[in-house]
Amino acid sequence: MEFKTLGVTGVKIPVLGLGTWGIGGLMSSDSKNDGIGVQAIRLGLDLGMRFVDTAEMYGRGHSEEVVAVATKDQRESIFLATKVSAEHLAYDDVLRSCEASLKRLRTQYIDLYQVHWPNSRIPLSETMKSMERLVNEGKVRHIGVSNFSVRQVTEAQKALSKTRIVSNQVEYSLTERSIERDLLPFAEREGITIIAYSPLARGQISEQTRGDRWNILDQVAEATRKTRSQVALNWLLLKPTVVAIPKASNLRHVKENAGAVGWSLTEGQQDRLNEAFK
Ligand SMILES: NC(=O)c1ccc[n+]([C@@H]2O[C@H](COP(=O)([O-])OP(=O)(O)OC[C@H]3O[C@@H](n4cnc5c(N)ncnc54)[C@H](OP(=O)(O)O)[C@@H]3O)[C@@H](O)[C@H]2O)c1
């Protein structure tokens, strides 16, 4: 596995993590595929993707419970990230949500606690004070945000007295590149890690067949002897501040995604993809 520095900390995290939206349910708890979810996460961990991303919202908390089972006995060597939902951003609600996540995750601390979505009804300063308290209490190691604009990250940072926002988790893939306009350059300037979600465009990268851009992706895949998904992930990870969290329940997919690192697209191949998917 390859590693990148998390924000301005000295902490190194794997460039590929494991997304878990859908493991343990989507909007409600669903335990019928827990076994395969645990297997998929454990395989990902064994292959070096020792960074797991979940949220209190996923499967109404059941995703965190599945993650707890999968990470049992190896907690110390895993970078564990979860999120507080937008409706829980009032001061006391953040504290309550964190306690509940710690319990479901069966851990004493969360490596990265992220504000899942901004909520205009609750002042960011209030949320951030609560997040900072969790850091001071040792329950949270680092504070991150998700789906935040440049303005919102700046405002959130201003509300923190001695803690830095280390990451912004946002959608980023070959087919969704809007963060390249301002969020990505801002993150590079400020030393904020971009955690790319839906990096495989929710599976679309491997499924879509027609059109010139897909032909070019196939040509690059053929030239590198990699799959489309591996090329798409490698393309993302060549950006210095970007790490990615593909979700895969299928064990074949987990293995394939792990093969997205350890090699690099050439500049020429990157240019072709940039042009095709602009
Ligand atoms: N912060 C946010 O607001 C937010 C929003 C969305 C997602 N996320 C996070 O980001 C993670 C990833 O995003 P996502 O789940 O939306 O989309 P994604 O990772 O782009 O795509 C997941 C889909 O791609 C399939 N897949 C995975 N690897 C594949 C491969 N090598 N070849 C072909 N298909 C493959 C998966 O199938 P199988 O499962 O069958 O393997 C699944 O259907 C989430 O799980 C979640 O942790 C965060």
Short mmCIF file of C-alpha atoms and ligand atoms in Angstrom, two decimals:
data_model
loop_
_atom_site.label_atom_id
_atom_site.label_comp_id
_atom_site.label_asym_id
_atom_site.label_seq_id
_atom_site.Cartn_x
_atom_site.Cartn_y
_atom_site.Cartn_z
CA MET A 1 0.00 0.00 0.00
CA GLU A 2 1.02 3.60 -0.49
CA PHE A 3 0.49 6.31 2.12
CA LYS A 4 -0.14 10.06 2.18
CA THR A 5 0.11 12.56 4.99
CA LEU A 6 -3.24 13.44 6.53
CA GLY A 7 -3.70 17.22 6.28
CA VAL A 8 -0.92 19.08 8.07
CA THR A 9 -0.46 16.31 10.64
CA GLY A 10 2.49 13.92 10.53
CA VAL A 11 0.05 11.01 10.36
CA LYS A 12 0.26 8.73 7.33
CA ILE A 13 -2.88 7.12 6.00
CA PRO A 14 -3.31 4.54 3.22
CA VAL A 15 -4.18 6.19 -0.10
CA LEU A 16 -6.96 3.66 -0.55
CA GLY A 17 -9.58 3.17 2.12
CA LEU A 18 -12.75 1.11 2.33
CA GLY A 19 -16.11 2.81 1.81
CA THR A 20 -19.03 1.20 3.65
CA TRP A 21 -22.20 2.94 2.45
CA GLY A 22 -24.50 -0.07 1.87
CA ILE A 23 -22.62 -2.42 4.17
CA GLY A 24 -25.08 -2.92 7.03
CA GLY A 25 -27.84 -1.17 5.10
CA LEU A 26 -28.47 2.11 3.34
CA MET A 27 -31.04 4.42 4.96
CA SER A 28 -32.16 1.67 7.35
CA SER A 29 -30.44 -1.20 9.10
CA ASP A 30 -30.16 -4.37 7.04
CA SER A 31 -28.27 -7.29 8.51
CA LYS A 32 -28.88 -9.96 5.90
CA ASN A 33 -25.52 -9.42 4.16
CA ASP A 34 -23.44 -8.74 7.27
CA GLY A 35 -21.31 -11.85 6.71
CA ILE A 36 -20.18 -10.79 3.25
CA GLY A 37 -19.68 -7.21 4.48
CA VAL A 38 -17.35 -8.41 7.23
CA GLN A 39 -15.47 -10.62 4.76
CA ALA A 40 -15.07 -7.77 2.27
CA ILE A 41 -13.73 -5.38 4.92
CA ARG A 42 -11.36 -8.01 6.34
CA LEU A 43 -10.01 -8.79 2.87
CA GLY A 44 -9.50 -5.07 2.20
CA LEU A 45 -7.63 -4.73 5.50
CA ASP A 46 -5.44 -7.73 4.66
CA LEU A 47 -4.63 -6.14 1.30
CA GLY A 48 -3.42 -2.97 3.01
CA MET A 49 -6.51 -0.76 2.77
CA ARG A 50 -6.33 -0.17 6.51
CA PHE A 51 -8.55 2.90 6.47
CA VAL A 52 -12.27 2.37 6.94
CA ASP A 53 -14.88 5.07 6.33
CA THR A 54 -18.35 4.77 7.83
CA ALA A 55 -21.06 7.06 9.24
CA GLU A 56 -23.71 7.08 11.95
CA MET A 57 -26.23 7.43 9.12
CA TYR A 58 -25.21 4.31 7.18
CA GLY A 59 -27.74 1.58 7.89
CA ARG A 60 -28.89 3.80 10.80
CA GLY A 61 -25.74 2.90 12.69
CA HIS A 62 -25.58 -0.74 11.68
CA SER A 63 -22.69 -0.10 9.26
CA GLU A 64 -20.60 0.97 12.28
CA GLU A 65 -21.56 -2.27 14.03
CA VAL A 66 -20.43 -4.35 11.05
CA VAL A 67 -17.18 -2.37 10.94
CA ALA A 68 -16.68 -3.17 14.64
CA VAL A 69 -16.94 -6.89 13.94
CA ALA A 70 -14.60 -6.69 10.93
CA THR A 71 -11.95 -4.66 12.76
CA LYS A 72 -12.08 -6.60 16.04
CA ASP A 73 -8.62 -7.34 17.48
CA GLN A 74 -6.86 -5.09 14.94
CA ARG A 75 -8.18 -1.68 15.97
CA GLU A 76 -4.76 -0.14 16.71
CA SER A 77 -3.47 -0.66 13.17
CA ILE A 78 -6.54 0.73 11.42
CA PHE A 79 -7.38 4.33 10.60
CA LEU A 80 -11.07 4.54 11.48
CA ALA A 81 -13.24 7.36 10.17
CA THR A 82 -16.91 8.02 10.85
CA LYS A 83 -19.31 10.94 10.50
CA VAL A 84 -21.85 12.90 12.47
CA SER A 85 -25.08 13.58 10.52
CA ALA A 86 -26.26 17.05 9.52
CA GLU A 87 -29.26 16.88 11.89
CA HIS A 88 -26.96 16.27 14.88
CA LEU A 89 -24.73 19.34 14.63
CA ALA A 90 -25.96 21.21 17.73
CA TYR A 91 -23.36 21.19 20.54
CA ASP A 92 -24.88 18.46 22.74
CA ASP A 93 -26.04 16.40 19.76
CA VAL A 94 -22.47 16.12 18.43
CA LEU A 95 -21.32 14.79 21.83
CA ARG A 96 -24.21 12.32 21.96
CA SER A 97 -23.62 11.12 18.39
CA CYS A 98 -19.95 10.58 19.09
CA GLU A 99 -20.68 8.51 22.21
CA ALA A 100 -23.14 6.37 20.25
CA SER A 101 -20.62 5.84 17.41
CA LEU A 102 -17.88 4.88 19.87
CA LYS A 103 -20.23 2.33 21.40
CA ARG A 104 -21.30 0.84 18.06
CA LEU A 105 -17.71 0.81 16.80
CA ARG A 106 -16.60 -0.75 20.10
CA THR A 107 -13.62 1.56 20.32
CA GLN A 108 -12.24 4.16 22.72
CA TYR A 109 -11.41 6.67 19.98
CA ILE A 110 -12.24 7.69 16.41
CA ASP A 111 -9.27 8.57 14.21
CA LEU A 112 -11.22 10.95 11.99
CA TYR A 113 -14.59 12.40 12.98
CA GLN A 114 -16.25 14.16 10.05
CA VAL A 115 -19.21 16.51 9.77
CA HIS A 116 -21.19 14.61 7.13
CA TRP A 117 -23.00 17.57 5.55
CA PRO A 118 -23.22 21.23 6.53
CA ASN A 119 -26.48 22.40 8.13
CA SER A 120 -27.33 26.06 7.62
CA ARG A 121 -29.68 26.06 10.64
CA ILE A 122 -26.86 25.41 13.12
CA PRO A 123 -23.89 27.79 13.39
CA LEU A 124 -20.68 26.06 12.36
CA SER A 125 -18.94 27.68 15.32
CA GLU A 126 -21.21 25.72 17.69
CA THR A 127 -20.51 22.41 15.92
CA MET A 128 -16.78 23.00 15.81
CA LYS A 129 -16.58 23.84 19.52
CA SER A 130 -18.14 20.49 20.25
CA MET A 131 -15.80 18.70 17.82
CA GLU A 132 -12.81 20.37 19.47
CA ARG A 133 -14.01 19.27 22.90
CA LEU A 134 -14.03 15.66 21.64
CA VAL A 135 -10.41 16.05 20.53
CA ASN A 136 -9.47 17.51 23.92
CA GLU A 137 -11.15 14.55 25.63
CA GLY A 138 -9.20 12.07 23.48
CA LYS A 139 -12.33 10.59 21.94
CA VAL A 140 -11.45 11.94 18.50
CA ARG A 141 -7.96 12.20 17.01
CA HIS A 142 -8.67 14.44 14.01
CA ILE A 143 -11.52 16.62 12.74
CA GLY A 144 -12.71 16.44 9.14
CA VAL A 145 -15.63 17.74 7.13
CA SER A 146 -17.57 16.40 4.17
CA ASN A 147 -19.45 18.08 1.34
CA PHE A 148 -18.11 21.48 2.48
CA SER A 149 -17.43 24.37 0.10
CA VAL A 150 -14.27 26.50 0.34
CA ARG A 151 -16.27 29.12 2.27
CA GLN A 152 -17.61 26.54 4.72
CA VAL A 153 -14.19 24.96 5.34
CA THR A 154 -12.75 28.43 5.98
CA GLU A 155 -15.56 29.29 8.39
CA ALA A 156 -15.23 25.96 10.21
CA GLN A 157 -11.47 26.43 10.55
CA LYS A 158 -11.95 29.92 12.01
CA ALA A 159 -14.16 28.47 14.75
CA LEU A 160 -11.43 26.10 15.93
CA SER A 161 -8.96 27.51 18.43
CA LYS A 162 -6.09 25.00 18.31
CA THR A 163 -7.16 22.18 15.99
CA ARG A 164 -6.84 22.01 12.22
CA ILE A 165 -9.40 20.60 9.82
CA VAL A 166 -7.44 17.81 8.18
CA SER A 167 -9.79 16.61 5.45
CA ASN A 168 -12.81 17.30 3.28
CA GLN A 169 -14.64 14.25 1.95
CA VAL A 170 -16.25 15.10 -1.38
CA GLU A 171 -17.38 13.39 -4.55
CA TYR A 172 -14.52 13.08 -7.02
CA SER A 173 -14.02 10.70 -9.94
CA LEU A 174 -13.20 10.70 -13.65
CA THR A 175 -16.86 11.55 -14.34
CA GLU A 176 -17.33 14.10 -11.53
CA ARG A 177 -14.51 16.63 -11.53
CA SER A 178 -16.18 19.82 -10.36
CA ILE A 179 -13.92 20.08 -7.27
CA GLU A 180 -11.01 20.80 -9.61
CA ARG A 181 -12.34 24.36 -10.05
CA ASP A 182 -11.77 25.60 -6.51
CA LEU A 183 -11.94 22.97 -3.73
CA LEU A 184 -8.95 20.94 -4.93
CA PRO A 185 -6.56 23.90 -5.43
CA PHE A 186 -7.72 25.30 -2.07
CA ALA A 187 -7.03 21.95 -0.36
CA GLU A 188 -3.57 21.78 -1.95
CA ARG A 189 -2.77 25.30 -0.77
CA GLU A 190 -4.08 24.78 2.76
CA GLY A 191 -2.80 21.25 3.35
CA ILE A 192 -6.22 19.60 3.55
CA THR A 193 -6.61 16.01 2.42
CA ILE A 194 -9.37 15.37 -0.10
CA ILE A 195 -11.10 12.06 0.58
CA ALA A 196 -12.69 11.16 -2.75
CA TYR A 197 -16.06 9.48 -2.36
CA SER A 198 -17.89 7.60 -5.12
CA PRO A 199 -14.47 7.33 -6.85
CA LEU A 200 -15.84 4.68 -9.22
CA ALA A 201 -18.92 6.80 -9.98
CA ARG A 202 -20.99 4.26 -7.99
CA GLY A 203 -19.92 1.43 -10.27
CA GLN A 204 -20.59 3.34 -13.48
CA ILE A 205 -16.89 3.41 -14.44
CA SER A 206 -16.89 -0.33 -15.10
CA GLU A 207 -20.44 -0.56 -16.45
CA GLN A 208 -20.67 2.26 -18.98
CA THR A 209 -19.81 1.01 -22.45
CA ARG A 210 -20.69 3.42 -25.20
CA GLY A 211 -18.96 6.63 -26.23
CA ASP A 212 -15.54 8.00 -27.14
CA ARG A 213 -14.42 8.68 -23.59
CA TRP A 214 -15.06 5.06 -22.59
CA ASN A 215 -13.08 3.86 -25.61
CA ILE A 216 -10.15 5.97 -24.46
CA LEU A 217 -10.43 4.59 -20.94
CA ASP A 218 -10.41 1.07 -22.43
CA GLN A 219 -7.32 1.91 -24.50
CA VAL A 220 -5.48 3.19 -21.43
CA ALA A 221 -6.57 0.12 -19.47
CA GLU A 222 -5.29 -2.14 -22.21
CA ALA A 223 -1.95 -0.30 -22.45
CA THR A 224 -1.42 -0.54 -18.67
CA ARG A 225 -2.86 -4.07 -18.41
CA LYS A 226 -5.17 -2.83 -15.70
CA THR A 227 -8.94 -2.66 -15.47
CA ARG A 228 -11.03 0.47 -15.94
CA SER A 229 -11.64 0.75 -12.19
CA GLN A 230 -7.92 0.45 -11.45
CA VAL A 231 -7.11 3.14 -14.01
CA ALA A 232 -9.83 5.43 -12.63
CA LEU A 233 -8.52 5.07 -9.07
CA ASN A 234 -4.87 5.47 -10.11
CA TRP A 235 -5.82 8.67 -11.98
CA LEU A 236 -7.36 10.08 -8.77
CA LEU A 237 -4.46 9.08 -6.55
CA LEU A 238 -1.91 10.86 -8.73
CA LYS A 239 -3.22 14.11 -7.28
CA PRO A 240 -0.98 14.86 -4.29
CA THR A 241 -3.70 15.60 -1.70
CA VAL A 242 -6.24 12.97 -2.79
CA VAL A 243 -7.01 9.60 -1.19
CA ALA A 244 -10.01 7.48 -2.23
CA ILE A 245 -12.55 5.23 -0.51
CA PRO A 246 -14.15 2.87 -3.06
CA LYS A 247 -16.88 0.65 -1.64
CA ALA A 248 -16.88 -3.01 -2.63
CA SER A 249 -18.85 -5.89 -1.15
CA ASN A 250 -17.79 -8.24 -3.90
CA LEU A 251 -14.45 -9.84 -2.97
CA ARG A 252 -13.27 -9.76 -6.57
CA HIS A 253 -13.85 -6.00 -6.59
CA VAL A 254 -11.94 -5.58 -3.32
CA LYS A 255 -8.91 -7.34 -4.80
CA GLU A 256 -9.16 -5.40 -8.03
CA ASN A 257 -9.28 -2.07 -6.19
CA ALA A 258 -6.19 -2.95 -4.15
CA GLY A 259 -4.40 -3.34 -7.50
CA ALA A 260 -4.96 0.34 -8.29
CA VAL A 261 -1.73 1.25 -6.47
CA GLY A 262 1.93 0.31 -6.89
CA TRP A 263 2.15 1.66 -10.44
CA SER A 264 1.41 4.97 -12.20
CA LEU A 265 -0.26 6.16 -15.35
CA THR A 266 2.18 8.01 -17.58
CA GLU A 267 1.74 11.75 -18.10
CA GLY A 268 0.54 11.02 -21.63
CA GLN A 269 -2.11 8.63 -20.37
CA GLN A 270 -3.25 11.14 -17.74
CA ASP A 271 -3.52 13.84 -20.41
CA ARG A 272 -5.66 11.59 -22.61
CA LEU A 273 -8.01 10.83 -19.71
CA ASN A 274 -8.14 14.49 -18.65
CA GLU A 275 -9.13 15.47 -22.16
CA ALA A 276 -11.65 12.63 -22.64
CA PHE A 277 -13.40 13.21 -19.30
CA LYS A 278 -13.23 17.00 -19.14
N1 LIG B 1 -19.56 11.81 2.50
C1 LIG B 1 -20.58 11.54 1.72
O1 LIG B 1 -21.56 12.30 1.62
C2 LIG B 1 -20.55 10.27 0.93
C3 LIG B 1 -21.45 10.06 -0.13
C4 LIG B 1 -21.35 8.87 -0.85
C5 LIG B 1 -20.39 7.93 -0.51
N2 LIG B 1 -19.53 8.16 0.54
C6 LIG B 1 -18.49 7.18 0.94
O2 LIG B 1 -17.74 6.80 -0.20
C7 LIG B 1 -17.79 5.40 -0.38
C8 LIG B 1 -17.71 5.04 -1.85
O3 LIG B 1 -18.70 5.67 -2.62
P1 LIG B 1 -19.93 4.91 -3.28
O4 LIG B 1 -20.22 3.69 -2.50
O5 LIG B 1 -21.01 5.92 -3.44
O6 LIG B 1 -19.43 4.59 -4.75
P2 LIG B 1 -18.18 3.85 -5.45
O7 LIG B 1 -17.18 3.43 -4.46
O8 LIG B 1 -17.77 4.77 -6.55
O9 LIG B 1 -18.89 2.61 -6.13
C9 LIG B 1 -19.39 1.52 -5.40
C10 LIG B 1 -20.02 0.57 -6.40
O10 LIG B 1 -19.01 0.13 -7.32
C11 LIG B 1 -18.92 -1.27 -7.29
N3 LIG B 1 -17.49 -1.61 -7.41
C12 LIG B 1 -16.52 -1.48 -6.47
N4 LIG B 1 -15.34 -1.86 -6.95
C13 LIG B 1 -15.55 -2.25 -8.22
C14 LIG B 1 -14.71 -2.77 -9.23
N5 LIG B 1 -13.42 -2.95 -9.01
N6 LIG B 1 -15.27 -3.08 -10.43
C15 LIG B 1 -16.59 -2.89 -10.65
N7 LIG B 1 -17.44 -2.41 -9.74
C16 LIG B 1 -16.92 -2.09 -8.52
C17 LIG B 1 -19.51 -1.73 -5.99
O11 LIG B 1 -20.05 -3.04 -6.15
P3 LIG B 1 -19.98 -4.18 -5.01
O12 LIG B 1 -20.34 -3.52 -3.72
O13 LIG B 1 -20.93 -5.19 -5.50
O14 LIG B 1 -18.57 -4.71 -4.98
C18 LIG B 1 -20.58 -0.68 -5.77
O15 LIG B 1 -21.74 -1.01 -6.50
C19 LIG B 1 -19.12 5.03 0.29
O16 LIG B 1 -19.22 3.65 0.55
C20 LIG B 1 -19.06 5.88 1.52
O17 LIG B 1 -18.18 5.32 2.50
C21 LIG B 1 -19.60 9.32 1.24
#
